mmCIF file of C-alpha atoms in Angstrom:
data_model
loop_
_atom_site.group_PDB
_atom_site.id
_atom_site.type_symbol
_atom_site.label_atom_id
_atom_site.label_comp_id
_atom_site.label_asym_id
_atom_site.label_seq_id
_atom_site.Cartn_x
_atom_site.Cartn_y
_atom_site.Cartn_z
ATOM 1 C CA UNK A 100 136.624 151.683 23.188
ATOM 2 C CA UNK A 101 132.918 151.395 23.934
ATOM 3 C CA UNK A 102 129.914 153.019 22.340
ATOM 4 C CA UNK A 103 129.281 155.437 25.212
ATOM 5 C CA UNK A 104 132.837 156.778 25.071
ATOM 6 C CA UNK A 105 132.565 157.293 21.339
ATOM 7 C CA UNK A 106 129.195 159.047 21.698
ATOM 8 C CA UNK A 107 130.469 161.393 24.405
ATOM 9 C CA UNK A 108 133.663 162.221 22.520
ATOM 10 C CA UNK A 109 131.656 162.902 19.350
ATOM 11 C CA UNK A 110 129.377 165.338 21.183
ATOM 12 C CA UNK A 111 132.266 167.291 22.704
ATOM 13 C CA UNK A 112 134.118 167.458 19.373
ATOM 14 C CA UNK A 113 130.981 168.483 17.504
ATOM 15 C CA UNK A 114 130.013 171.282 19.888
ATOM 16 C CA UNK A 115 133.599 172.163 20.848
ATOM 17 C CA UNK A 116 132.316 172.576 24.388
ATOM 18 C CA UNK A 117 131.890 170.262 27.349
ATOM 19 C CA UNK A 118 128.960 172.382 28.540
ATOM 20 C CA UNK A 119 127.154 172.216 25.194
ATOM 21 C CA UNK A 120 127.794 168.468 24.939
ATOM 22 C CA UNK A 121 126.364 168.021 28.435
ATOM 23 C CA UNK A 122 123.204 169.909 27.467
ATOM 24 C CA UNK A 123 122.831 168.024 24.182
ATOM 25 C CA UNK A 124 123.197 164.597 25.793
ATOM 26 C CA UNK A 125 121.514 165.470 29.106
ATOM 27 C CA UNK A 126 124.524 163.983 30.895
ATOM 28 C CA UNK A 127 126.612 165.702 33.561
ATOM 29 C CA UNK A 128 129.911 167.299 32.517
ATOM 30 C CA UNK A 129 132.022 165.196 34.948
ATOM 31 C CA UNK A 130 130.578 161.986 33.504
ATOM 32 C CA UNK A 131 131.352 163.059 29.950
ATOM 33 C CA UNK A 132 134.837 164.253 30.871
ATOM 34 C CA UNK A 133 135.604 160.980 32.645
ATOM 35 C CA UNK A 134 134.602 158.833 29.677
ATOM 36 C CA UNK A 135 136.595 160.971 27.226
ATOM 37 C CA UNK A 136 139.685 160.728 29.416
ATOM 38 C CA UNK A 137 139.249 156.943 29.588
ATOM 39 C CA UNK A 138 139.035 156.830 25.806
ATOM 40 C CA UNK A 139 142.226 158.887 25.441
ATOM 41 C CA UNK A 140 144.002 156.647 27.979
ATOM 42 C CA UNK A 141 142.888 153.487 26.189
ATOM 43 C CA UNK A 142 144.076 154.771 22.816
ATOM 44 C CA UNK A 143 147.174 156.459 24.188
ATOM 45 C CA UNK A 144 146.301 159.557 22.141
ATOM 46 C CA UNK A 145 145.337 163.159 22.853
ATOM 47 C CA UNK A 146 141.941 163.616 21.175
ATOM 48 C CA UNK A 147 140.895 167.054 22.415
ATOM 49 C CA UNK A 148 142.698 170.256 23.252
ATOM 50 C CA UNK A 149 141.404 173.222 25.232
ATOM 51 C CA UNK A 150 141.117 176.741 23.846
ATOM 52 C CA UNK A 151 139.750 180.016 25.164
ATOM 53 C CA UNK A 152 136.131 179.189 24.332
ATOM 54 C CA UNK A 153 136.039 175.466 24.942
ATOM 55 C CA UNK A 154 137.613 172.397 23.330
ATOM 56 C CA UNK A 155 138.468 171.302 19.821
ATOM 57 C CA UNK A 156 139.632 167.980 18.366
ATOM 58 C CA UNK A 157 143.312 167.457 17.686
ATOM 59 C CA UNK A 158 144.420 166.254 14.260
ATOM 60 C CA UNK A 159 143.983 162.629 15.306
ATOM 61 C CA UNK A 160 140.786 163.617 17.115
ATOM 62 C CA UNK A 161 139.398 164.852 13.799
ATOM 63 C CA UNK A 162 140.038 161.418 12.288
ATOM 64 C CA UNK A 163 138.193 159.719 15.135
ATOM 65 C CA UNK A 164 135.388 162.284 14.951
ATOM 66 C CA UNK A 165 134.731 161.402 11.304
ATOM 67 C CA UNK A 166 134.742 157.679 12.110
ATOM 68 C CA UNK A 167 132.404 158.356 15.029
ATOM 69 C CA UNK A 168 130.036 160.221 12.674
ATOM 70 C CA UNK A 169 129.889 157.153 10.434
ATOM 71 C CA UNK A 170 129.454 154.696 13.311
ATOM 72 C CA UNK A 171 126.797 156.688 15.161
ATOM 73 C CA UNK A 172 124.960 157.328 11.905
ATOM 74 C CA UNK A 173 124.954 153.618 11.105
ATOM 75 C CA UNK A 174 123.690 152.759 14.592
ATOM 76 C CA UNK A 175 120.865 155.303 14.303
ATOM 77 C CA UNK A 176 119.954 154.041 10.830
ATOM 78 C CA UNK A 177 119.879 150.464 12.122
ATOM 79 C CA UNK A 178 117.728 151.471 15.086
ATOM 80 C CA UNK A 179 115.196 153.107 12.767
ATOM 81 C CA UNK A 180 115.189 150.134 10.425
ATOM 82 C CA UNK A 181 114.485 147.706 13.259
ATOM 83 C CA UNK A 182 111.850 149.975 14.809
ATOM 84 C CA UNK A 183 109.784 149.651 11.637
ATOM 85 C CA UNK A 184 109.226 145.981 12.454
ATOM 86 C CA UNK A 185 107.464 146.806 15.726
ATOM 87 C CA UNK A 186 104.318 147.691 13.766
ATOM 88 C CA UNK A 187 103.148 150.040 16.497
ATOM 89 C CA UNK A 188 101.270 153.315 16.302
ATOM 90 C CA UNK A 189 103.208 154.668 19.284
ATOM 91 C CA UNK A 190 106.499 156.526 19.296
ATOM 92 C CA UNK A 191 108.113 159.905 18.671
ATOM 93 C CA UNK A 192 108.014 161.642 15.288
ATOM 94 C CA UNK A 193 110.381 164.590 14.722
ATOM 95 C CA UNK A 194 109.340 167.210 12.175
ATOM 96 C CA UNK A 195 111.260 170.171 10.758
ATOM 97 C CA UNK A 196 108.976 173.119 9.984
ATOM 98 C CA UNK A 197 109.359 176.646 8.627
ATOM 99 C CA UNK A 198 108.255 179.724 10.632
ATOM 100 C CA UNK A 199 105.098 179.901 8.486
ATOM 101 C CA UNK A 200 104.191 176.307 9.247
ATOM 102 C CA UNK A 201 104.768 176.909 12.959
ATOM 103 C CA UNK A 202 101.814 179.296 12.842
ATOM 104 C CA UNK A 203 99.323 177.609 10.512
ATOM 105 C CA UNK A 204 100.089 173.875 10.476
ATOM 106 C CA UNK A 205 101.763 172.953 13.767
ATOM 107 C CA UNK A 206 98.868 173.915 16.096
ATOM 108 C CA UNK A 207 96.382 171.898 14.006
ATOM 109 C CA UNK A 208 98.768 168.969 13.729
ATOM 110 C CA UNK A 209 99.317 168.876 17.489
ATOM 111 C CA UNK A 210 95.585 169.001 18.170
ATOM 112 C CA UNK A 211 94.602 166.347 15.622
ATOM 113 C CA UNK A 212 97.611 164.214 16.494
ATOM 114 C CA UNK A 213 96.660 164.163 20.168
ATOM 115 C CA UNK A 214 93.006 163.391 19.409
ATOM 116 C CA UNK A 215 93.591 160.614 16.871
ATOM 117 C CA UNK A 216 96.962 159.179 17.912
ATOM 118 C CA UNK A 217 97.538 159.828 21.626
ATOM 119 C CA UNK A 218 100.428 157.368 21.690
ATOM 120 C CA UNK A 219 102.516 159.508 19.304
ATOM 121 C CA UNK A 220 104.750 162.288 20.592
ATOM 122 C CA UNK A 221 105.512 165.109 18.144
ATOM 123 C CA UNK A 222 108.770 167.058 18.349
ATOM 124 C CA UNK A 223 109.295 170.121 16.138
ATOM 125 C CA UNK A 224 112.436 171.865 14.892
ATOM 126 C CA UNK A 225 112.019 175.265 13.236
ATOM 127 C CA UNK A 226 114.146 176.727 10.466
ATOM 128 C CA UNK A 227 114.209 177.939 6.896
ATOM 129 C CA UNK A 228 114.138 175.312 4.091
ATOM 130 C CA UNK A 229 117.946 175.159 3.791
ATOM 131 C CA UNK A 230 118.297 174.723 7.574
ATOM 132 C CA UNK A 231 115.645 172.021 7.630
ATOM 133 C CA UNK A 232 117.288 170.171 4.767
ATOM 134 C CA UNK A 233 120.553 170.075 6.727
ATOM 135 C CA UNK A 234 118.743 168.852 9.866
ATOM 136 C CA UNK A 235 116.950 166.153 7.903
ATOM 137 C CA UNK A 236 120.102 164.958 6.132
ATOM 138 C CA UNK A 237 121.853 164.789 9.524
ATOM 139 C CA UNK A 238 119.097 162.503 10.825
ATOM 140 C CA UNK A 239 117.752 165.092 13.278
ATOM 141 C CA UNK A 240 114.230 164.978 11.785
ATOM 142 C CA UNK A 241 112.023 162.169 10.490
ATOM 143 C CA UNK A 242 110.190 164.624 8.226
ATOM 144 C CA UNK A 243 111.118 168.093 7.018
ATOM 145 C CA UNK A 244 109.682 170.693 4.681
ATOM 146 C CA UNK A 245 111.911 172.212 2.015
ATOM 147 C CA UNK A 246 111.739 173.428 -1.553
ATOM 148 C CA UNK A 247 113.120 170.560 -3.608
ATOM 149 C CA UNK A 248 112.178 167.027 -4.503
ATOM 150 C CA UNK A 249 113.949 164.079 -2.833
ATOM 151 C CA UNK A 250 114.285 160.552 -4.166
ATOM 152 C CA UNK A 251 116.779 158.019 -2.754
ATOM 153 C CA UNK A 252 116.726 154.342 -1.792
ATOM 154 C CA UNK A 253 115.781 155.323 1.765
ATOM 155 C CA UNK A 254 113.875 158.572 1.319
ATOM 156 C CA UNK A 255 111.299 160.318 -0.799
ATOM 157 C CA UNK A 256 109.357 163.561 -0.787
ATOM 158 C CA UNK A 257 105.803 164.572 -1.471
ATOM 159 C CA UNK A 258 104.860 167.961 -2.981
ATOM 160 C CA UNK A 259 102.389 169.372 -0.461
ATOM 161 C CA UNK A 260 101.507 172.905 -1.563
ATOM 162 C CA UNK A 261 102.606 175.933 -3.550
ATOM 163 C CA UNK A 262 103.098 179.296 -1.929
ATOM 164 C CA UNK A 263 104.080 182.740 -3.090
ATOM 165 C CA UNK A 264 106.256 185.164 -1.163
ATOM 166 C CA UNK A 265 104.600 188.573 -0.929
ATOM 167 C CA UNK A 266 105.166 192.088 0.293
ATOM 168 C CA UNK A 267 103.401 192.259 3.661
ATOM 169 C CA UNK A 268 103.017 195.587 5.386
ATOM 170 C CA UNK A 269 100.880 197.975 7.420
ATOM 171 C CA UNK A 270 97.482 198.598 5.766
ATOM 172 C CA UNK A 271 98.188 202.303 5.507
ATOM 173 C CA UNK A 272 101.445 201.757 3.641
ATOM 174 C CA UNK A 273 99.971 199.039 1.418
ATOM 175 C CA UNK A 274 96.859 201.012 0.419
ATOM 176 C CA UNK A 275 98.475 203.210 -2.289
ATOM 177 C CA UNK A 276 100.471 200.336 -3.783
ATOM 178 C CA UNK A 277 99.301 198.483 -6.921
ATOM 179 C CA UNK A 278 98.991 194.720 -7.011
ATOM 180 C CA UNK A 279 101.420 193.450 -8.116
ATOM 181 C CA UNK A 280 104.167 195.871 -7.065
ATOM 182 C CA UNK A 281 106.951 196.310 -9.595
ATOM 183 C CA UNK A 282 110.313 195.000 -8.424
ATOM 184 C CA UNK A 283 111.996 198.409 -8.880
ATOM 185 C CA UNK A 284 109.388 199.958 -6.563
ATOM 186 C CA UNK A 285 110.033 197.314 -3.903
ATOM 187 C CA UNK A 286 113.638 198.519 -3.739
ATOM 188 C CA UNK A 287 112.438 201.973 -2.668
ATOM 189 C CA UNK A 288 110.287 200.769 0.251
ATOM 190 C CA UNK A 289 111.338 200.473 3.920
ATOM 191 C CA UNK A 290 111.817 196.720 4.423
ATOM 192 C CA UNK A 291 112.823 194.522 7.348
ATOM 193 C CA UNK A 292 114.079 191.181 6.038
ATOM 194 C CA UNK A 293 114.899 188.013 7.917
ATOM 195 C CA UNK A 294 118.672 187.613 7.723
ATOM 196 C CA UNK A 295 118.196 183.844 7.288
ATOM 197 C CA UNK A 296 115.914 184.275 4.266
ATOM 198 C CA UNK A 297 118.789 183.907 1.820
ATOM 199 C CA UNK A 298 116.656 182.567 -1.034
ATOM 200 C CA UNK A 299 114.212 185.490 -0.896
ATOM 201 C CA UNK A 300 116.998 188.048 -0.842
ATOM 202 C CA UNK A 301 118.737 186.395 -3.803
ATOM 203 C CA UNK A 302 115.515 186.481 -5.845
ATOM 204 C CA UNK A 303 114.882 190.134 -5.005
ATOM 205 C CA UNK A 304 118.397 191.265 -5.758
ATOM 206 C CA UNK A 305 118.401 189.390 -9.053
ATOM 207 C CA UNK A 306 115.305 191.402 -9.957
ATOM 208 C CA UNK A 307 116.968 194.608 -8.761
ATOM 209 C CA UNK A 308 119.954 194.011 -11.030
ATOM 210 C CA UNK A 309 117.685 193.636 -14.054
ATOM 211 C CA UNK A 310 116.018 196.986 -13.284
ATOM 212 C CA UNK A 311 119.228 198.658 -12.074
ATOM 213 C CA UNK A 312 117.720 199.150 -8.641
ATOM 214 C CA UNK A 313 119.147 198.694 -5.169
ATOM 215 C CA UNK A 314 117.920 198.678 -1.587
ATOM 216 C CA UNK A 315 117.013 202.174 -0.400
ATOM 217 C CA UNK A 316 116.037 201.321 3.196
ATOM 218 C CA UNK A 317 116.765 197.757 4.308
ATOM 219 C CA UNK A 318 117.381 196.378 7.773
ATOM 220 C CA UNK A 319 117.815 192.699 8.641
ATOM 221 C CA UNK A 320 117.214 190.702 11.796
ATOM 222 C CA UNK A 321 116.753 187.074 12.775
ATOM 223 C CA UNK A 322 113.696 187.539 15.001
ATOM 224 C CA UNK A 323 110.203 187.109 13.607
ATOM 225 C CA UNK A 324 108.872 188.973 16.645
ATOM 226 C CA UNK A 325 110.933 192.064 15.816
ATOM 227 C CA UNK A 326 109.770 191.966 12.193
ATOM 228 C CA UNK A 327 106.170 191.586 13.359
ATOM 229 C CA UNK A 328 106.610 194.574 15.675
ATOM 230 C CA UNK A 329 107.845 196.759 12.818
ATOM 231 C CA UNK A 330 104.862 195.658 10.760
ATOM 232 C CA UNK A 331 102.054 196.188 13.283
ATOM 233 C CA UNK A 332 103.491 199.548 14.338
ATOM 234 C CA UNK A 333 103.127 200.730 10.759
ATOM 235 C CA UNK A 334 106.807 201.247 10.029
ATOM 236 C CA UNK A 335 108.122 198.648 7.592
ATOM 237 C CA UNK A 336 107.260 195.957 5.092
ATOM 238 C CA UNK A 337 108.246 192.289 5.363
ATOM 239 C CA UNK A 338 108.816 189.857 2.518
ATOM 240 C CA UNK A 339 107.381 186.472 3.447
ATOM 241 C CA UNK A 340 104.670 183.911 2.686
ATOM 242 C CA UNK A 341 101.207 185.103 3.705
ATOM 243 C CA UNK A 342 100.980 182.231 6.185
ATOM 244 C CA UNK A 343 103.789 183.737 8.261
ATOM 245 C CA UNK A 344 101.627 186.773 9.075
ATOM 246 C CA UNK A 345 98.226 185.195 8.577
ATOM 247 C CA UNK A 346 96.885 186.192 12.010
ATOM 248 C CA UNK A 347 97.900 189.828 11.550
ATOM 249 C CA UNK A 348 96.287 189.974 8.100
ATOM 250 C CA UNK A 349 93.068 188.376 9.400
ATOM 251 C CA UNK A 350 92.976 190.914 12.251
ATOM 252 C CA UNK A 351 93.394 193.856 9.888
ATOM 253 C CA UNK A 352 96.829 194.710 11.291
ATOM 254 C CA UNK A 353 98.570 193.951 8.000
ATOM 255 C CA UNK A 354 97.867 193.724 4.290
ATOM 256 C CA UNK A 355 99.742 192.161 1.391
ATOM 257 C CA UNK A 356 100.671 192.804 -2.201
ATOM 258 C CA UNK A 357 102.155 190.450 -4.766
ATOM 259 C CA UNK A 358 105.587 191.308 -6.138
ATOM 260 C CA UNK A 359 106.042 191.230 -9.907
ATOM 261 C CA UNK A 360 108.599 188.435 -9.650
ATOM 262 C CA UNK A 361 107.570 185.028 -11.096
ATOM 263 C CA UNK A 362 110.368 183.250 -9.224
ATOM 264 C CA UNK A 363 108.628 184.026 -5.916
ATOM 265 C CA UNK A 364 106.365 181.017 -6.508
ATOM 266 C CA UNK A 365 107.718 177.839 -4.949
ATOM 267 C CA UNK A 366 106.594 174.294 -4.268
ATOM 268 C CA UNK A 367 107.062 173.033 -0.722
ATOM 269 C CA UNK A 368 107.864 169.320 -0.326
ATOM 270 C CA UNK A 369 107.585 167.057 2.697
ATOM 271 C CA UNK A 370 110.673 164.829 2.831
ATOM 272 C CA UNK A 371 110.775 161.660 4.871
ATOM 273 C CA UNK A 372 111.358 157.899 4.736
ATOM 274 C CA UNK A 373 109.986 155.957 1.796
ATOM 275 C CA UNK A 374 106.432 154.834 2.509
ATOM 276 C CA UNK A 375 107.395 151.181 2.700
ATOM 277 C CA UNK A 376 110.097 152.004 5.262
ATOM 278 C CA UNK A 377 107.959 154.166 7.558
ATOM 279 C CA UNK A 378 106.810 153.123 10.990
ATOM 280 C CA UNK A 379 103.070 153.109 11.547
ATOM 281 C CA UNK A 380 103.442 156.263 13.647
ATOM 282 C CA UNK A 381 105.246 158.030 10.808
ATOM 283 C CA UNK A 382 102.614 156.984 8.286
ATOM 284 C CA UNK A 383 99.860 158.272 10.542
ATOM 285 C CA UNK A 384 101.517 161.654 10.983
ATOM 286 C CA UNK A 385 102.280 162.045 7.280
ATOM 287 C CA UNK A 386 98.617 161.351 6.528
ATOM 288 C CA UNK A 387 97.579 164.048 9.014
ATOM 289 C CA UNK A 388 100.012 166.584 7.521
ATOM 290 C CA UNK A 389 98.606 166.046 4.029
ATOM 291 C CA UNK A 390 95.039 166.249 5.332
ATOM 292 C CA UNK A 391 95.707 169.576 7.080
ATOM 293 C CA UNK A 392 97.544 171.017 4.074
ATOM 294 C CA UNK A 393 94.709 170.020 1.739
ATOM 295 C CA UNK A 394 92.207 171.690 4.066
ATOM 296 C CA UNK A 395 94.266 174.911 4.167
ATOM 297 C CA UNK A 396 94.392 174.883 0.364
ATOM 298 C CA UNK A 397 90.624 174.412 0.099
ATOM 299 C CA UNK A 398 89.647 177.193 2.490
ATOM 300 C CA UNK A 399 92.214 179.593 0.946
ATOM 301 C CA UNK A 400 92.965 181.193 4.311
ATOM 302 C CA UNK A 401 96.739 181.172 3.834
ATOM 303 C CA UNK A 402 96.876 181.614 0.030
ATOM 304 C CA UNK A 403 98.299 178.151 -0.579
ATOM 305 C CA UNK A 404 97.683 176.525 -3.937
ATOM 306 C CA UNK A 405 97.741 172.856 -4.973
ATOM 307 C CA UNK A 406 101.242 171.617 -5.896
ATOM 308 C CA UNK A 407 100.385 171.481 -9.609
ATOM 309 C CA UNK A 408 99.666 175.242 -9.622
ATOM 310 C CA UNK A 409 102.284 177.026 -11.735
ATOM 311 C CA UNK A 410 103.805 180.481 -11.840
ATOM 312 C CA UNK A 411 102.276 180.964 -15.300
ATOM 313 C CA UNK A 412 98.822 180.481 -13.804
ATOM 314 C CA UNK A 413 99.746 183.000 -11.123
ATOM 315 C CA UNK A 414 100.708 185.580 -13.736
ATOM 316 C CA UNK A 415 97.435 185.057 -15.580
ATOM 317 C CA UNK A 416 95.354 185.432 -12.426
ATOM 318 C CA UNK A 417 97.172 188.566 -11.306
ATOM 319 C CA UNK A 418 96.438 190.317 -14.585
ATOM 320 C CA UNK A 419 92.807 189.240 -14.889
#
């Protein structure tokens, strides 16, 4: 059993598809299939079985898959640990970002990163905080943004900014609404919600239960472009951070109202390796991220607040 065989088998078992494994590894299907068959022949065991949509591990294949997870994870961890001793400002840094950050932080980070650190390549994965946390824990990102603090022997997080989810809608529909909008009134509005925004929906529906309200006109989708289309065509409201629709608000195509829901304030953390375990490239990129976030807080263009800002302060400001 060699490392390549184990890696190829792991990819096929994980994706349950030779095609998907080929795409993930950027290796041809015949090459992967050949190495998996060699592994099965060496062990004298059937590791994978075909089904209508691809392949899945057998019972013994599941045992090997779990061992492969541990081995490949240890190899990747070792590689990262050794790379820190190169003391170089070059390399690839992988960052998990939310849809909001893809619009307001990523373009600035790419521009500043290229200007100041041309030897660093930035790779971005997009998802909601829960998705990004899973990616980061799986070792698919060096840094990721999500809404909890992290502190382990290998990792730590830094609170970067506070944001508030708002009701964002066409100016004509927002105009008659007060600020903030009562939670019971939100239930009566036509809303298009991102199906992946589980946290936001849970907070809203908890508020609905307290006021004995329920959705009157809700549709869900997973495309930000579809939600943006509903918004700019004057048809529906979205529930999201202001940053997610910052360009539309600046252009006068959308407006926003706060929702009378204190739990809609959240602190966003940047999780990554502990400072003493970072490569020089990682330290440089983390410094840039904090610099950009601080600048966005200062100019107030995306309604971010410093991390120490609290929901109590928000309530006071909204009533003053």
